[in-house]
PDB file of N, CA and C in Angstrom:
ATOM      1  N   MET A   1      15.933 -62.176 -86.747  1.00 57.00           N
ATOM      2  CA  MET A   1      16.597 -63.262 -87.969  1.00 57.00           C
ATOM      3  C   MET A   1      16.897 -64.473 -86.884  1.00 57.00           C
ATOM      4  N   GLN A   2      16.618 -66.126 -86.950  1.00 54.00           N
ATOM      5  CA  GLN A   2      16.003 -67.253 -86.380  1.00 54.00           C
ATOM      6  C   GLN A   2      17.835 -67.497 -87.714  1.00 54.00           C
ATOM      7  N   TYR A   3      18.541 -67.778 -86.341  1.00 55.00           N
ATOM      8  CA  TYR A   3      19.907 -68.674 -86.842  1.00 55.00           C
ATOM      9  C   TYR A   3      19.944 -69.778 -87.142  1.00 55.00           C
ATOM     10  N   PRO A   4      20.157 -71.104 -87.856  1.00 52.00           N
ATOM     11  CA  PRO A   4      19.505 -72.165 -88.419  1.00 52.00           C
ATOM     12  C   PRO A   4      20.219 -73.404 -87.294  1.00 52.00           C
ATOM     13  N   ARG A   5      19.333 -73.921 -86.594  1.00 51.00           N
ATOM     14  CA  ARG A   5      19.273 -75.551 -85.821  1.00 51.00           C
ATOM     15  C   ARG A   5      20.770 -75.325 -85.558  1.00 51.00           C
ATOM     16  N   MET A   6      20.806 -74.869 -84.252  1.00 53.00           N
ATOM     17  CA  MET A   6      21.940 -75.171 -83.999  1.00 53.00           C
ATOM     18  C   MET A   6      22.448 -76.611 -82.583  1.00 53.00           C
ATOM     19  N   THR A   7      22.915 -77.906 -83.007  1.00 66.00           N
ATOM     20  CA  THR A   7      22.885 -78.855 -82.320  1.00 66.00           C
ATOM     21  C   THR A   7      24.947 -78.271 -81.249  1.00 66.00           C
ATOM     22  N   ASN A   8      25.024 -78.647 -80.304  1.00 85.00           N
ATOM     23  CA  ASN A   8      26.398 -79.051 -79.661  1.00 85.00           C
ATOM     24  C   ASN A   8      26.811 -77.390 -79.905  1.00 85.00           C
ATOM     25  N   LYS A   9      26.449 -76.491 -79.854  1.00 89.00           N
ATOM     26  CA  LYS A   9      26.763 -75.410 -80.150  1.00 89.00           C
ATOM     27  C   LYS A   9      26.453 -74.549 -78.425  1.00 89.00           C
ATOM     28  N   ARG A  10      27.552 -73.896 -78.288  1.00 92.00           N
ATOM     29  CA  ARG A  10      27.422 -72.016 -77.057  1.00 92.00           C
ATOM     30  C   ARG A  10      27.644 -71.098 -77.672  1.00 92.00           C
ATOM     31  N   VAL A  11      26.478 -69.841 -77.332  1.00 94.00           N
ATOM     32  CA  VAL A  11      26.333 -68.595 -77.226  1.00 94.00           C
ATOM     33  C   VAL A  11      26.308 -67.773 -76.114  1.00 94.00           C
ATOM     34  N   PHE A  12      27.776 -66.956 -77.140  1.00 95.00           N
ATOM     35  CA  PHE A  12      27.953 -65.867 -75.434  1.00 95.00           C
ATOM     36  C   PHE A  12      27.683 -64.526 -76.299  1.00 95.00           C
ATOM     37  N   THR A  13      26.682 -63.596 -76.048  1.00 96.00           N
ATOM     38  CA  THR A  13      26.621 -62.399 -76.355  1.00 96.00           C
ATOM     39  C   THR A  13      26.840 -60.944 -75.057  1.00 96.00           C
ATOM     40  N   SER A  14      27.524 -59.804 -75.693  1.00 96.00           N
ATOM     41  CA  SER A  14      28.071 -58.728 -74.381  1.00 96.00           C
ATOM     42  C   SER A  14      27.488 -57.787 -75.758  1.00 96.00           C
ATOM     43  N   ARG A  15      28.103 -56.176 -74.191  1.00 97.00           N
ATOM     44  CA  ARG A  15      27.614 -55.874 -75.616  1.00 97.00           C
ATOM     45  C   ARG A  15      29.657 -55.496 -75.306  1.00 97.00           C
ATOM     46  N   HIS A  16      30.585 -56.244 -75.184  1.00 97.00           N
ATOM     47  CA  HIS A  16      32.015 -55.308 -74.747  1.00 97.00           C
ATOM     48  C   HIS A  16      32.690 -56.775 -75.121  1.00 97.00           C
ATOM     49  N   VAL A  17      32.477 -57.163 -76.358  1.00 96.00           N
ATOM     50  CA  VAL A  17      33.436 -58.370 -77.194  1.00 96.00           C
ATOM     51  C   VAL A  17      34.785 -58.428 -77.995  1.00 96.00           C
ATOM     52  N   VAL A  18      35.647 -58.332 -77.263  1.00 94.00           N
ATOM     53  CA  VAL A  18      37.352 -58.175 -78.413  1.00 94.00           C
ATOM     54  C   VAL A  18      36.925 -58.707 -79.343  1.00 94.00           C
ATOM     55  N   LEU A  19      37.333 -57.922 -80.414  1.00 89.00           N
ATOM     56  CA  LEU A  19      38.232 -58.521 -82.362  1.00 89.00           C
ATOM     57  C   LEU A  19      39.431 -58.315 -82.199  1.00 89.00           C
ATOM     58  N   GLY A  20      39.868 -58.632 -83.631  1.00 84.00           N
ATOM     59  CA  GLY A  20      40.956 -58.514 -84.012  1.00 84.00           C
ATOM     60  C   GLY A  20      41.511 -57.261 -84.241  1.00 84.00           C
ATOM     61  N   ASP A  21      40.825 -55.887 -84.142  1.00 85.00           N
ATOM     62  CA  ASP A  21      40.900 -54.093 -84.084  1.00 85.00           C
ATOM     63  C   ASP A  21      42.043 -54.370 -82.697  1.00 85.00           C
ATOM     64  N   GLY A  22      41.063 -54.581 -81.998  1.00 87.00           N
ATOM     65  CA  GLY A  22      40.696 -53.924 -80.438  1.00 87.00           C
ATOM     66  C   GLY A  22      40.339 -53.589 -79.097  1.00 87.00           C
ATOM     67  N   GLN A  23      39.635 -53.054 -80.539  1.00 91.00           N
ATOM     68  CA  GLN A  23      38.514 -52.333 -79.650  1.00 91.00           C
ATOM     69  C   GLN A  23      37.264 -53.118 -79.386  1.00 91.00           C
ATOM     70  N   PRO A  24      37.011 -52.675 -78.190  1.00 94.00           N
ATOM     71  CA  PRO A  24      35.649 -53.910 -77.555  1.00 94.00           C
ATOM     72  C   PRO A  24      34.034 -53.083 -78.182  1.00 94.00           C
ATOM     73  N   ARG A  25      33.288 -53.589 -78.758  1.00 96.00           N
ATOM     74  CA  ARG A  25      32.258 -53.983 -79.820  1.00 96.00           C
ATOM     75  C   ARG A  25      30.893 -54.435 -79.575  1.00 96.00           C
ATOM     76  N   PRO A  26      29.483 -55.042 -79.456  1.00 97.00           N
ATOM     77  CA  PRO A  26      29.243 -55.386 -79.666  1.00 97.00           C
ATOM     78  C   PRO A  26      28.845 -57.101 -80.253  1.00 97.00           C
ATOM     79  N   ALA A  27      28.212 -57.173 -79.925  1.00 97.00           N
ATOM     80  CA  ALA A  27      28.462 -59.202 -80.573  1.00 97.00           C
ATOM     81  C   ALA A  27      28.477 -60.309 -79.871  1.00 97.00           C
ATOM     82  N   THR A  28      27.780 -61.457 -80.528  1.00 96.00           N
ATOM     83  CA  THR A  28      27.857 -62.643 -79.964  1.00 96.00           C
ATOM     84  C   THR A  28      27.897 -63.131 -81.115  1.00 96.00           C
ATOM     85  N   VAL A  29      29.597 -64.496 -80.184  1.00 95.00           N
ATOM     86  CA  VAL A  29      29.778 -65.332 -80.857  1.00 95.00           C
ATOM     87  C   VAL A  29      29.226 -66.850 -80.137  1.00 95.00           C
ATOM     88  N   ILE A  30      29.376 -67.628 -81.657  1.00 93.00           N
ATOM     89  CA  ILE A  30      29.605 -69.282 -81.528  1.00 93.00           C
ATOM     90  C   ILE A  30      30.131 -70.054 -81.167  1.00 93.00           C
ATOM     91  N   ALA A  31      30.514 -71.158 -80.224  1.00 92.00           N
ATOM     92  CA  ALA A  31      31.544 -72.394 -80.623  1.00 92.00           C
ATOM     93  C   ALA A  31      30.938 -73.881 -80.616  1.00 92.00           C
ATOM     94  N   ASP A  32      31.478 -73.800 -80.874  1.00 91.00           N
ATOM     95  CA  ASP A  32      31.389 -75.770 -80.942  1.00 91.00           C
ATOM     96  C   ASP A  32      32.069 -76.125 -80.486  1.00 91.00           C
ATOM     97  N   VAL A  33      31.374 -76.914 -79.044  1.00 87.00           N
ATOM     98  CA  VAL A  33      31.429 -77.291 -77.288  1.00 87.00           C
ATOM     99  C   VAL A  33      31.736 -78.602 -78.162  1.00 87.00           C
ATOM    100  N   THR A  34      31.872 -79.216 -79.246  1.00 89.00           N
ATOM    101  CA  THR A  34      32.764 -80.541 -79.828  1.00 89.00           C
ATOM    102  C   THR A  34      34.089 -80.461 -79.632  1.00 89.00           C
ATOM    103  N   THR A  35      34.165 -79.668 -80.531  1.00 90.00           N
ATOM    104  CA  THR A  35      35.778 -78.927 -80.957  1.00 90.00           C
ATOM    105  C   THR A  35      36.196 -78.334 -80.537  1.00 90.00           C
ATOM    106  N   GLY A  36      35.855 -77.221 -79.442  1.00 86.00           N
ATOM    107  CA  GLY A  36      35.848 -76.121 -78.936  1.00 86.00           C
ATOM    108  C   GLY A  36      36.436 -75.229 -79.868  1.00 86.00           C
ATOM    109  N   LYS A  37      36.332 -74.850 -81.006  1.00 90.00           N
ATOM    110  CA  LYS A  37      36.132 -73.688 -82.045  1.00 90.00           C
ATOM    111  C   LYS A  37      35.324 -72.691 -82.116  1.00 90.00           C
ATOM    112  N   ILE A  38      35.913 -71.372 -82.215  1.00 92.00           N
ATOM    113  CA  ILE A  38      34.346 -70.532 -82.575  1.00 92.00           C
ATOM    114  C   ILE A  38      33.950 -71.002 -84.387  1.00 92.00           C
ATOM    115  N   VAL A  39      32.803 -70.683 -84.247  1.00 92.00           N
ATOM    116  CA  VAL A  39      32.070 -71.438 -85.383  1.00 92.00           C
ATOM    117  C   VAL A  39      31.173 -69.816 -86.411  1.00 92.00           C
ATOM    118  N   ASP A  40      31.314 -68.385 -85.503  1.00 93.00           N
ATOM    119  CA  ASP A  40      30.751 -68.033 -85.976  1.00 93.00           C
ATOM    120  C   ASP A  40      31.214 -66.019 -85.399  1.00 93.00           C
ATOM    121  N   ILE A  41      30.806 -65.349 -85.552  1.00 94.00           N
ATOM    122  CA  ILE A  41      30.452 -64.124 -84.770  1.00 94.00           C
ATOM    123  C   ILE A  41      29.799 -62.659 -85.364  1.00 94.00           C
ATOM    124  N   LEU A  42      28.895 -63.362 -84.738  1.00 95.00           N
ATOM    125  CA  LEU A  42      27.691 -62.307 -85.687  1.00 95.00           C
ATOM    126  C   LEU A  42      28.015 -60.471 -85.140  1.00 95.00           C
ATOM    127  N   ASP A  43      27.527 -59.479 -85.095  1.00 95.00           N
ATOM    128  CA  ASP A  43      27.997 -58.041 -84.510  1.00 95.00           C
ATOM    129  C   ASP A  43      26.361 -57.712 -84.071  1.00 95.00           C
ATOM    130  N   GLY A  44      26.584 -56.923 -82.779  1.00 95.00           N
ATOM    131  CA  GLY A  44      25.836 -56.796 -82.535  1.00 95.00           C
ATOM    132  C   GLY A  44      25.199 -57.490 -81.130  1.00 95.00           C
ATOM    133  N   VAL A  45      24.423 -57.025 -80.100  1.00 95.00           N
ATOM    134  CA  VAL A  45      23.940 -57.821 -79.122  1.00 95.00           C
ATOM    135  C   VAL A  45      22.697 -58.669 -79.808  1.00 95.00           C
ATOM    136  N   SER A  46      22.137 -59.717 -79.916  1.00 92.00           N
ATOM    137  CA  SER A  46      22.015 -61.313 -79.597  1.00 92.00           C
ATOM    138  C   SER A  46      20.318 -60.969 -79.032  1.00 92.00           C
ATOM    139  N   PRO A  47      19.521 -61.671 -79.630  1.00 91.00           N
ATOM    140  CA  PRO A  47      18.678 -61.855 -78.569  1.00 91.00           C
ATOM    141  C   PRO A  47      17.943 -62.729 -78.462  1.00 91.00           C
ATOM    142  N   ARG A  48      17.870 -63.534 -77.441  1.00 90.00           N
ATOM    143  CA  ARG A  48      17.795 -64.770 -76.634  1.00 90.00           C
ATOM    144  C   ARG A  48      17.185 -65.680 -78.384  1.00 90.00           C
ATOM    145  N   SER A  49      15.885 -65.182 -77.917  1.00 88.00           N
ATOM    146  CA  SER A  49      14.656 -65.480 -79.156  1.00 88.00           C
ATOM    147  C   SER A  49      15.574 -66.212 -80.471  1.00 88.00           C
ATOM    148  N   SER A  50      16.634 -65.025 -80.641  1.00 89.00           N
ATOM    149  CA  SER A  50      17.489 -66.190 -81.917  1.00 89.00           C
ATOM    150  C   SER A  50      17.849 -67.385 -82.125  1.00 89.00           C
ATOM    151  N   PHE A  51      18.410 -67.967 -80.961  1.00 86.00           N
ATOM    152  CA  PHE A  51      18.872 -69.069 -80.361  1.00 86.00           C
ATOM    153  C   PHE A  51      17.616 -70.174 -80.361  1.00 86.00           C
ATOM    154  N   SER A  52      16.699 -70.233 -80.418  1.00 83.00           N
ATOM    155  CA  SER A  52      15.190 -71.842 -79.959  1.00 83.00           C
ATOM    156  C   SER A  52      16.211 -72.723 -79.883  1.00 83.00           C
ATOM    157  N   GLU A  53      16.848 -72.229 -80.792  1.00 81.00           N
ATOM    158  CA  GLU A  53      17.520 -74.093 -80.365  1.00 81.00           C
ATOM    159  C   GLU A  53      18.625 -74.811 -79.341  1.00 81.00           C
ATOM    160  N   VAL A  54      19.155 -73.261 -78.950  1.00 83.00           N
ATOM    161  CA  VAL A  54      20.068 -73.635 -78.015  1.00 83.00           C
ATOM    162  C   VAL A  54      19.245 -73.476 -76.763  1.00 83.00           C
ATOM    163  N   GLY A  55      20.020 -74.352 -75.727  1.00 82.00           N
ATOM    164  CA  GLY A  55      19.280 -74.616 -74.529  1.00 82.00           C
ATOM    165  C   GLY A  55      20.313 -73.903 -72.897  1.00 82.00           C
ATOM    166  N   ASP A  56      19.162 -73.127 -73.002  1.00 82.00           N
ATOM    167  CA  ASP A  56      19.515 -72.153 -71.095  1.00 82.00           C
ATOM    168  C   ASP A  56      20.705 -72.045 -71.376  1.00 82.00           C
ATOM    169  N   ALA A  57      21.086 -73.299 -70.232  1.00 82.00           N
ATOM    170  CA  ALA A  57      22.732 -73.280 -70.034  1.00 82.00           C
ATOM    171  C   ALA A  57      23.313 -73.038 -71.164  1.00 82.00           C
ATOM    172  N   ASP A  58      23.360 -73.070 -72.473  1.00 88.00           N
ATOM    173  CA  ASP A  58      24.511 -72.746 -73.379  1.00 88.00           C
ATOM    174  C   ASP A  58      23.866 -71.751 -74.044  1.00 88.00           C
ATOM    175  N   TRP A  59      23.229 -70.899 -73.278  1.00 91.00           N
ATOM    176  CA  TRP A  59      22.941 -69.195 -73.430  1.00 91.00           C
ATOM    177  C   TRP A  59      23.759 -68.676 -72.821  1.00 91.00           C
ATOM    178  N   ILE A  60      24.420 -67.885 -72.834  1.00 93.00           N
ATOM    179  CA  ILE A  60      25.062 -66.644 -72.324  1.00 93.00           C
ATOM    180  C   ILE A  60      26.029 -66.227 -72.347  1.00 93.00           C
ATOM    181  N   ASP A  61      25.007 -64.136 -71.640  1.00 94.00           N
ATOM    182  CA  ASP A  61      24.945 -63.275 -72.338  1.00 94.00           C
ATOM    183  C   ASP A  61      25.280 -62.544 -70.993  1.00 94.00           C
ATOM    184  N   ALA A  62      26.130 -62.020 -71.861  1.00 95.00           N
ATOM    185  CA  ALA A  62      27.940 -61.741 -70.461  1.00 95.00           C
ATOM    186  C   ALA A  62      27.421 -60.182 -69.649  1.00 95.00           C
ATOM    187  N   GLY A  63      26.228 -59.454 -70.911  1.00 94.00           N
ATOM    188  CA  GLY A  63      26.172 -57.987 -70.562  1.00 94.00           C
ATOM    189  C   GLY A  63      27.224 -57.432 -70.839  1.00 94.00           C
ATOM    190  N   ASP A  64      27.592 -56.051 -69.887  1.00 94.00           N
ATOM    191  CA  ASP A  64      29.002 -55.878 -69.963  1.00 94.00           C
ATOM    192  C   ASP A  64      29.992 -55.863 -69.383  1.00 94.00           C
ATOM    193  N   LYS A  65      30.939 -57.168 -68.909  1.00 95.00           N
ATOM    194  CA  LYS A  65      31.809 -57.757 -69.436  1.00 95.00           C
ATOM    195  C   LYS A  65      32.088 -58.181 -70.729  1.00 95.00           C
ATOM    196  N   TYR A  66      33.458 -58.414 -71.051  1.00 95.00           N
ATOM    197  CA  TYR A  66      33.966 -58.433 -71.751  1.00 95.00           C
ATOM    198  C   TYR A  66      34.394 -60.364 -71.827  1.00 95.00           C
ATOM    199  N   ILE A  67      34.202 -60.117 -73.204  1.00 94.00           N
ATOM    200  CA  ILE A  67      34.654 -61.282 -73.620  1.00 94.00           C
ATOM    201  C   ILE A  67      36.039 -60.858 -74.985  1.00 94.00           C
ATOM    202  N   LEU A  68      37.331 -62.025 -74.862  1.00 92.00           N
ATOM    203  CA  LEU A  68      38.373 -62.092 -76.229  1.00 92.00           C
ATOM    204  C   LEU A  68      38.103 -63.006 -76.438  1.00 92.00           C
ATOM    205  N   PRO A  69      37.517 -63.362 -78.183  1.00 86.00           N
ATOM    206  CA  PRO A  69      37.362 -64.724 -78.043  1.00 86.00           C
ATOM    207  C   PRO A  69      38.780 -65.084 -79.003  1.00 86.00           C
ATOM    208  N   GLY A  70      38.343 -66.537 -78.947  1.00 73.00           N
ATOM    209  CA  GLY A  70      40.515 -66.549 -79.407  1.00 73.00           C
ATOM    210  C   GLY A  70      41.335 -66.006 -78.800  1.00 73.00           C
ATOM    211  N   LEU A  71      41.746 -65.614 -77.513  1.00 74.00           N
ATOM    212  CA  LEU A  71      42.686 -65.390 -77.143  1.00 74.00           C
ATOM    213  C   LEU A  71      43.412 -66.922 -76.901  1.00 74.00           C
ATOM    214  N   VAL A  72      42.945 -67.797 -76.334  1.00 61.00           N
ATOM    215  CA  VAL A  72      43.751 -69.043 -76.131  1.00 61.00           C
ATOM    216  C   VAL A  72      43.429 -70.013 -77.372  1.00 61.00           C
ATOM    217  N   GLU A  73      43.842 -69.900 -78.940  1.00 51.00           N
ATOM    218  CA  GLU A  73      43.231 -70.790 -78.878  1.00 51.00           C
ATOM    219  C   GLU A  73      44.002 -71.408 -79.864  1.00 51.00           C
TER     220      GLU A  73
END
């Protein structure tokens, strides 16, 4: 699945994203770098090819590291 054209976005993906229930799970977080807000959270680790409009510097694969979206929002 190709995500729609994304400008000013940063994509974070990890096998350990802690969401509302407090349990880590695979997910992909999309943030708007202009506003600093999370614009979408997708279930599962999305492949780099799903975000062809995002530059390499804006694609972060955290692997097994933990991501806590919204911790300081």
